[in-house]
Coordinates of C-alpha atoms in Angstrom, one line a residue:
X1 CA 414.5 19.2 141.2
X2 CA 413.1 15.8 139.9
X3 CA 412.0 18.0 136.9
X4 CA 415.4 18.8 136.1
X5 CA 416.2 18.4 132.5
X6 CA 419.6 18.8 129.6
X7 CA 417.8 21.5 127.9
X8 CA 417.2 23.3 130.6
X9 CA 420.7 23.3 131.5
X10 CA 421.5 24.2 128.4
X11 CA 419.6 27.2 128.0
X12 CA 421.9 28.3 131.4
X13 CA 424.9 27.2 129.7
X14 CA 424.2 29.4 127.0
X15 CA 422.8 32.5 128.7
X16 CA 425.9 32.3 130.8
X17 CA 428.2 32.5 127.5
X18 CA 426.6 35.0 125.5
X19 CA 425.3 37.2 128.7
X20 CA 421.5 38.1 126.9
X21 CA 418.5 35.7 126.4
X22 CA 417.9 37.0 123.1
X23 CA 421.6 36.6 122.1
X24 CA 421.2 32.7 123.6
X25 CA 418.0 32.4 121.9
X26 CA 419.4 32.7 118.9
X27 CA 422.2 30.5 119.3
X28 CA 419.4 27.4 120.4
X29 CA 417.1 28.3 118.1
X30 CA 413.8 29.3 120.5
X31 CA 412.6 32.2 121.0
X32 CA 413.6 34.2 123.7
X33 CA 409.8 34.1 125.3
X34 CA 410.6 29.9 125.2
X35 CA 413.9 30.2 126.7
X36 CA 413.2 33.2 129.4
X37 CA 410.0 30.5 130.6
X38 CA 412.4 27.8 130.6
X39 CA 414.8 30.0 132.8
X40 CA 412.0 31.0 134.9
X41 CA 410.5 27.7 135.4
X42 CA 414.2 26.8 136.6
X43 CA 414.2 29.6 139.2
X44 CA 410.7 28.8 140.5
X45 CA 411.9 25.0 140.9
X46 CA 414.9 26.1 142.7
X47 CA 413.7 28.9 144.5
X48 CA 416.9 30.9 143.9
X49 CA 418.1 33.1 140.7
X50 CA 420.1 31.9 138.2
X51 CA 421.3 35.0 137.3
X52 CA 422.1 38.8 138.4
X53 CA 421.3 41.6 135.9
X54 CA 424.5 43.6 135.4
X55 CA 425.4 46.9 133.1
X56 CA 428.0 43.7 130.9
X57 CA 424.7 41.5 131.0
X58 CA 423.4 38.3 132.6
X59 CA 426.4 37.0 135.2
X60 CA 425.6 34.0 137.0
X61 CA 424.6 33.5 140.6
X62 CA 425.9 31.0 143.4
X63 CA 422.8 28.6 142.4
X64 CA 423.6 29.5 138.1
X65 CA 427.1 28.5 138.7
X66 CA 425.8 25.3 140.4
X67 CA 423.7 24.9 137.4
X68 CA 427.1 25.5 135.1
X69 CA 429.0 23.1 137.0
X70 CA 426.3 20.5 136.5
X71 CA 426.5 20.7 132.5
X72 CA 429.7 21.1 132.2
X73 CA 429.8 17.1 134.5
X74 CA 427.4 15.8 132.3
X75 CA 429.2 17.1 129.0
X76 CA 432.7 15.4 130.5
X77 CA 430.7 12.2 130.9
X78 CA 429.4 12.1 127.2
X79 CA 432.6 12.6 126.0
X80 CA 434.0 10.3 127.9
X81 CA 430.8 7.8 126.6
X82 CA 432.0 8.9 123.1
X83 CA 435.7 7.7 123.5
X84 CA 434.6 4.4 125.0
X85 CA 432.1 3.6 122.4
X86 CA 434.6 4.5 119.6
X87 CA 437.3 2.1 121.1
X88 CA 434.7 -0.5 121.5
X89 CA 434.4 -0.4 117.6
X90 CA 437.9 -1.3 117.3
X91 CA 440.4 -3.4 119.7
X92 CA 442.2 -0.1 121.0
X93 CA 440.3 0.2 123.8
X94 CA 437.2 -1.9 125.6
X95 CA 436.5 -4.5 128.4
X96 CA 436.2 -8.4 128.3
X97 CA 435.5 -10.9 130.8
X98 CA 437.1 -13.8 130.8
X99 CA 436.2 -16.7 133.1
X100 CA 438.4 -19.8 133.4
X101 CA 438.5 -23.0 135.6
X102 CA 440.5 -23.4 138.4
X103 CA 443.5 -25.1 136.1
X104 CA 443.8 -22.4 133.6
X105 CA 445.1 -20.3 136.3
X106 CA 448.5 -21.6 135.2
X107 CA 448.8 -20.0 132.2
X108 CA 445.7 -17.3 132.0
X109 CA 448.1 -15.1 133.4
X110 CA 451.0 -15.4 130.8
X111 CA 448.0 -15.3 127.4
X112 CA 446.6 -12.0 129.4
X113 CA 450.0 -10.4 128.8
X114 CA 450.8 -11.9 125.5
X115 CA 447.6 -10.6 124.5
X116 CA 448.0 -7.1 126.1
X117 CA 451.5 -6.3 124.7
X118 CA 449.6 -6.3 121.2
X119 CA 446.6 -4.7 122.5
X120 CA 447.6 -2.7 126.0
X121 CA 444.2 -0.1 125.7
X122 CA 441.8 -3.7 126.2
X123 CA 440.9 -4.0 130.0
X124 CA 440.7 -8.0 131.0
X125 CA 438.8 -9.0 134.0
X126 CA 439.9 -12.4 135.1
X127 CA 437.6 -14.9 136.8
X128 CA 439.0 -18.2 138.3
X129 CA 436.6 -20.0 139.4
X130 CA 435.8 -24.4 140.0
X131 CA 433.9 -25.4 136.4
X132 CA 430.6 -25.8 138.1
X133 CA 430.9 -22.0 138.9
X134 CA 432.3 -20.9 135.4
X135 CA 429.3 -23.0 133.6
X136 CA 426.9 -20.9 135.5
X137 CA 429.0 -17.3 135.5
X138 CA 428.6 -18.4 131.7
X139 CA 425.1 -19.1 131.1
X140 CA 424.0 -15.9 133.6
X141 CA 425.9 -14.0 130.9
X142 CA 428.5 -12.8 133.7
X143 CA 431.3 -13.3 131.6
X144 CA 431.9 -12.8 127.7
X145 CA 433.1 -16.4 127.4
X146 CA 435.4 -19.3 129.1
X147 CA 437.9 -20.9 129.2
X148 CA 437.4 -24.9 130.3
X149 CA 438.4 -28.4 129.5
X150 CA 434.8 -29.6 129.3
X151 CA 431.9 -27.4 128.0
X152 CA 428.6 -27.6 129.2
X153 CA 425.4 -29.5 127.2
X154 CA 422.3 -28.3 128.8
X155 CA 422.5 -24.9 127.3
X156 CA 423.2 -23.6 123.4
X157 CA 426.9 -22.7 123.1
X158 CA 429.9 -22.2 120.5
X159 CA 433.1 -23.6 121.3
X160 CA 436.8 -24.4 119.8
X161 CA 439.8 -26.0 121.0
X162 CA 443.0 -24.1 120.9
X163 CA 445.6 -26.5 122.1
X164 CA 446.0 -29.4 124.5
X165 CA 445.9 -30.2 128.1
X166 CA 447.5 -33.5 129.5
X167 CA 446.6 -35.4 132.6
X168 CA 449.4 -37.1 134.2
X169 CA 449.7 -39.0 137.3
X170 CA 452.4 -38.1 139.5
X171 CA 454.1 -39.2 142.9
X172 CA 456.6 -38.4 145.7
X173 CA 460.3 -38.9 143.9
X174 CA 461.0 -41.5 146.1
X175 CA 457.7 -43.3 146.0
X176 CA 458.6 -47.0 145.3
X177 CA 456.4 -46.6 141.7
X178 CA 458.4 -43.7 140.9
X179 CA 460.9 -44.8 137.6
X180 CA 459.0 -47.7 137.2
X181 CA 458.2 -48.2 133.1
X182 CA 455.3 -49.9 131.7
X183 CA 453.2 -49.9 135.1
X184 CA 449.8 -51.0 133.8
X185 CA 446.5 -50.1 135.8
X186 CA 446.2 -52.8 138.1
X187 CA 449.6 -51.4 139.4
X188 CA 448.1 -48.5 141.2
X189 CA 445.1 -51.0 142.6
X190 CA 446.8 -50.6 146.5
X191 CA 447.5 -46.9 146.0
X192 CA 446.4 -44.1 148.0
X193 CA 444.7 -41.7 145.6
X194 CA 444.1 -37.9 146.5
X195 CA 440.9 -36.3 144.2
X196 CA 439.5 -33.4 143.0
X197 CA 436.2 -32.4 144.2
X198 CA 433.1 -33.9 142.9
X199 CA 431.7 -32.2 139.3
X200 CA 435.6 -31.5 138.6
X201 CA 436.9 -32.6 135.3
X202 CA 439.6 -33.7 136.5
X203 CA 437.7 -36.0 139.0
X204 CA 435.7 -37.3 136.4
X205 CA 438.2 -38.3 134.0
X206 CA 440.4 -40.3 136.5
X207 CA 437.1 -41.7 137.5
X208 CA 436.5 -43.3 134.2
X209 CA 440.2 -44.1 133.9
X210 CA 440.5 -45.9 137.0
X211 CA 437.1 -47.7 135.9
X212 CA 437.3 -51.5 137.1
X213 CA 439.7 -50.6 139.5
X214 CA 439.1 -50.6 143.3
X215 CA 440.4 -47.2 144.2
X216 CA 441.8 -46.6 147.6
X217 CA 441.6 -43.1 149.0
X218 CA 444.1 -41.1 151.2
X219 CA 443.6 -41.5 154.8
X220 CA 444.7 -37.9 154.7
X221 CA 441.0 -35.7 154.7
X222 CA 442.0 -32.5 153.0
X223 CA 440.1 -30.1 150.9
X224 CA 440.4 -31.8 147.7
X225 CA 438.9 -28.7 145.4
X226 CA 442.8 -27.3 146.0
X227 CA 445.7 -28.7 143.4
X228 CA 447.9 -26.5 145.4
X229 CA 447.2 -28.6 148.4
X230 CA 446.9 -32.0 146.5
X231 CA 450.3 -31.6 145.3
X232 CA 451.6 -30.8 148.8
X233 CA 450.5 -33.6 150.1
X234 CA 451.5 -36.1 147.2
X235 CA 455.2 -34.0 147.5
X236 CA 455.0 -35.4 151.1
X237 CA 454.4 -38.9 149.9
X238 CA 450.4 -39.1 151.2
X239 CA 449.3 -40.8 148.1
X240 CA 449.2 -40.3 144.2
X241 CA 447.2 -38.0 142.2
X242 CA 446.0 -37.3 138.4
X243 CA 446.4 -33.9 137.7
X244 CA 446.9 -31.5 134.8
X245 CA 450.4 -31.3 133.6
X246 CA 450.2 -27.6 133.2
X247 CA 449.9 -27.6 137.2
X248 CA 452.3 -29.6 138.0
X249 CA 455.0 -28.8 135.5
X250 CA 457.2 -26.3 137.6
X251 CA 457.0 -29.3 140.9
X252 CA 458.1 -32.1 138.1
X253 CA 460.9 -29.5 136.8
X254 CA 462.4 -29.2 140.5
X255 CA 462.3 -33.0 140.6
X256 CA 459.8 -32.5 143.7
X257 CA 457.2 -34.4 141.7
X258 CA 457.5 -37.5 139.7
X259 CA 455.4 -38.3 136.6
X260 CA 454.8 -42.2 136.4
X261 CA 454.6 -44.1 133.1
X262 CA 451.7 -45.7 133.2
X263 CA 450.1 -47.6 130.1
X264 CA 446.9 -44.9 129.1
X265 CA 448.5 -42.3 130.7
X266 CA 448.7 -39.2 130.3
X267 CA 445.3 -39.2 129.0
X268 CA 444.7 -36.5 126.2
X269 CA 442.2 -33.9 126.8
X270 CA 441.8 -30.3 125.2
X271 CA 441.1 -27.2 126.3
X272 CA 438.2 -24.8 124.7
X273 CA 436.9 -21.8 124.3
X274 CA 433.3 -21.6 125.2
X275 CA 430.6 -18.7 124.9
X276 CA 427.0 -18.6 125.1
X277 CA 425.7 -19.2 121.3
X278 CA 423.5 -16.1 121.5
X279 CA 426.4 -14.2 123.4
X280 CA 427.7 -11.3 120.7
X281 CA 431.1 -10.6 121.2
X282 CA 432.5 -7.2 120.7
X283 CA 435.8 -6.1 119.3
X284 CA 438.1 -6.8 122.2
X285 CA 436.3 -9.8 123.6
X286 CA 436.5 -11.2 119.6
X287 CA 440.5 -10.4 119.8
X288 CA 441.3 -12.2 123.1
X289 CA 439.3 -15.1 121.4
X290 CA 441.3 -15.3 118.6
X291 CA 444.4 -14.4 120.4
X292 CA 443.6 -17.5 122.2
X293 CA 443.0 -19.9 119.1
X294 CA 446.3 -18.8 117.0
X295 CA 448.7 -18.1 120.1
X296 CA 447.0 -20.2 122.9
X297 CA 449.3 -23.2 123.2
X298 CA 452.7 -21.5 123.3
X299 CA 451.4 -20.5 126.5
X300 CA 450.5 -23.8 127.8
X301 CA 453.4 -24.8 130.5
X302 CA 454.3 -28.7 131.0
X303 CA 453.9 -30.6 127.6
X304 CA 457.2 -31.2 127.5
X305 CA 456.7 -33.6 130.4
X306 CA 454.0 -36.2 127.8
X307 CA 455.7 -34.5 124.4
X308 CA 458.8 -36.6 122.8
X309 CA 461.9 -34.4 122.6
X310 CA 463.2 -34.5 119.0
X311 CA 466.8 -35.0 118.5
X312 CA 468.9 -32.3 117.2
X313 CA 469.9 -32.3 113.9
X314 CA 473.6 -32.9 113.6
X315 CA 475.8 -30.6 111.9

C-alpha cells in the first residue's frame, strides 16, 4: 500500500470513534460521499474490509484494527517530535556533539558532568579522536563543535580560548636530569626523546622547541599516537617526553613522573573552542559552549604542576 496516506488513516481513526461515516464526516469536515470513497479506495488497496456493519454501527475488522494501530504509532511519534522540538528551543532537553583531541580526554569527562548537573535533560555524545580526525569530523559537519589546542586554517571557523594547557617535559624519578634546576636546551641534546605522532600538536610544538637541537629518538619503536603508552615507557626510564600537563598530572602527583625545569619550559599553549563559522548552534550545543568558556578551567587537572603556589596569609 505505497499509496497509503495520514488522511486516509484518519478518516479510519475517526469512523472507528464515532461508529457512522456521516457522524465522522462531520467531525473532518468532508462529506460523507469524500470520506466513504476514501474508505473504499482503502479497502480496494488492501483487499480486505476495514469495517463490519453492526446493529451499534461501524466496528472495526482484523485489517481496520491494523489500520488503528498504525495511526495511533504515527500520532506517538509526532508527539514525541513535538516534545523534542520544544526542548530544543530551550536547554531542558536536546543533543550535542562534541568532538575533542586525544588530550582533552582528561578532563572532557569531569566538564560533561559539571555541565549535566545544571542541565541533566541535554544528551552529550563524546568523540575523542587524534586532531587530524577531529578537524575533519569538524568540517564534515559530524560534530557541533571541538575542543582542540590548535584550530584549523583552511576552512572558515569561530573559535575562543577558555583556559590554558601547559606542556611539560617529564622523566623517570630517578633519571639523572630529574631535580636538576636551570637545565637549558642543550641539556637534553643526548636524550632519548619519545613523540607523538606526526600532525599532532603536541609533536609540532616540541618540534619547534627543540629547534637547533639534534634530537635523539628512543631506541624503543612503540606506537607513539598513545600518551598512555609514552608515559609508560618514560615511567620505565626509556627516554623523556613533552607532554600535556593535564595528562600527566595524576603520574607526577604519585611521584612516578618527574617534571624537569628546563629554561622555556613548560611552554604555554591554550585550549579552544572551535566550530564551523556557518555551523548554527542550538540551545544545548550554545550552553555546553558557554559552560565551557565561564567554567572550563576549573576542570583542567595539573596546573598546579607549572602554577606558583601562593603563600598562605598568616593569621
Amino acid at each position: 500500500m505505497r499509496n497509503l496516506s495520514l488522511k486516509q488513516l484518519q478518516a479510519v481513526a475517526a469512523v472507528a470513534k464515532l461508529g457512522t461515516m456521516t457522524r465522522a464526516a462531520q467531525e473532518l469536515n468532508v462529506t460523507s460521499a469524500a470520506l466513504y470513497a476514501r474508505i473504499r479506495q482503502l479497502e480496494e488497496e488492501a483487499g480486505l474490509l476495514l469495517f463490519d456493519r453492526t446493529p451499534s454501527g461501524l466496528k472495526p475488522t482484523d485489517a481496520g484494527r491494523e489500520m488503528l494501530w498504525a495511526i495511533d504509532s504515527i500520532n506517538t511519534i509526532l508527539e514525541t517530535c513535538t516534545d523534542r522540538l520544544r526542548s530544543l528551543r530551550g536547554i531542558s532537553g536536546g543533543r550535542v556533539a562534541l568532538g575533542v583531541v586525544t588530550t582533552a580526554k582528561y578532563f572532557a569527562p569531569q566538564v560533561i558532568a559539571g555541565f549535566s548537573k545544571l542541565h541533566p535533560g541535554v544528551e552529550i555524545s563524546l568523540s575523542v579522536r587524534n586532531r587530524g580526525q577531529t578537524v575533519e569530523a569538524l568540517r564534515g559537519y559530524e560534530i557541533d563543535f571541538a575542543v582542540m589546542g590548535r584550530p584549523p586554517r583552511d576552512f572558515p571557523i569561530e573559535a575562543a580560548t577558555f583556559g590554558p594547557h601547559p606542556l611539560v617535559l617529564v622523566a623517570a624519578p630517578d633519571h639523572p636530569l630529574a631535580g636538576r634546576k636551570g637545565l637549558a636546551r642543550t641539556d637534553l641534546a643526548d636524550q632519548a626523546f619519545f613523540m607523538r605522532e606526526e600532525g599532532s600538536g603536541t609533536r609540532t610544538v616540541f618540534e619547534e622547541f627543540m629547534s637547533g637541537v639534534l634530537v635523539k629518538r628512543a631506541l624503543l619503536d612503540i606506537d607513539t599516537g598513545s600518551n598512555e603508552t609514552i608515559k609508560q615507557a618514560v615511567i620505565a626510564g626509556l627516554g623523556l617526553a613533552l607532554l600535556s600537563a593535564h595528562s600527566v598530572a595524576a603520574e607526577v602527583e604519585s611521584k612516578r613522573l618527574a617534571v624537569l625545569d628546563v629554561a622555556g619550559l613548560p611552554i604555554r599553549r591554550d585550549w579552544y573552542v572551535v566550530r564551523r563559522a556557518d555551523k548554527v548552534l542550538g540551545p544545548a550545543a550554545s550552553a555546553v559552549w558557554s559552560y565551557l568558556m565561564s567554567d572550563g578551567e576549573r576542570w583542567l587537572p595539573g596546573l598546579d604542576l607549572v602554577t606558583p603556589v601562593k603563600p598562605a596569609r598568616e593569621k
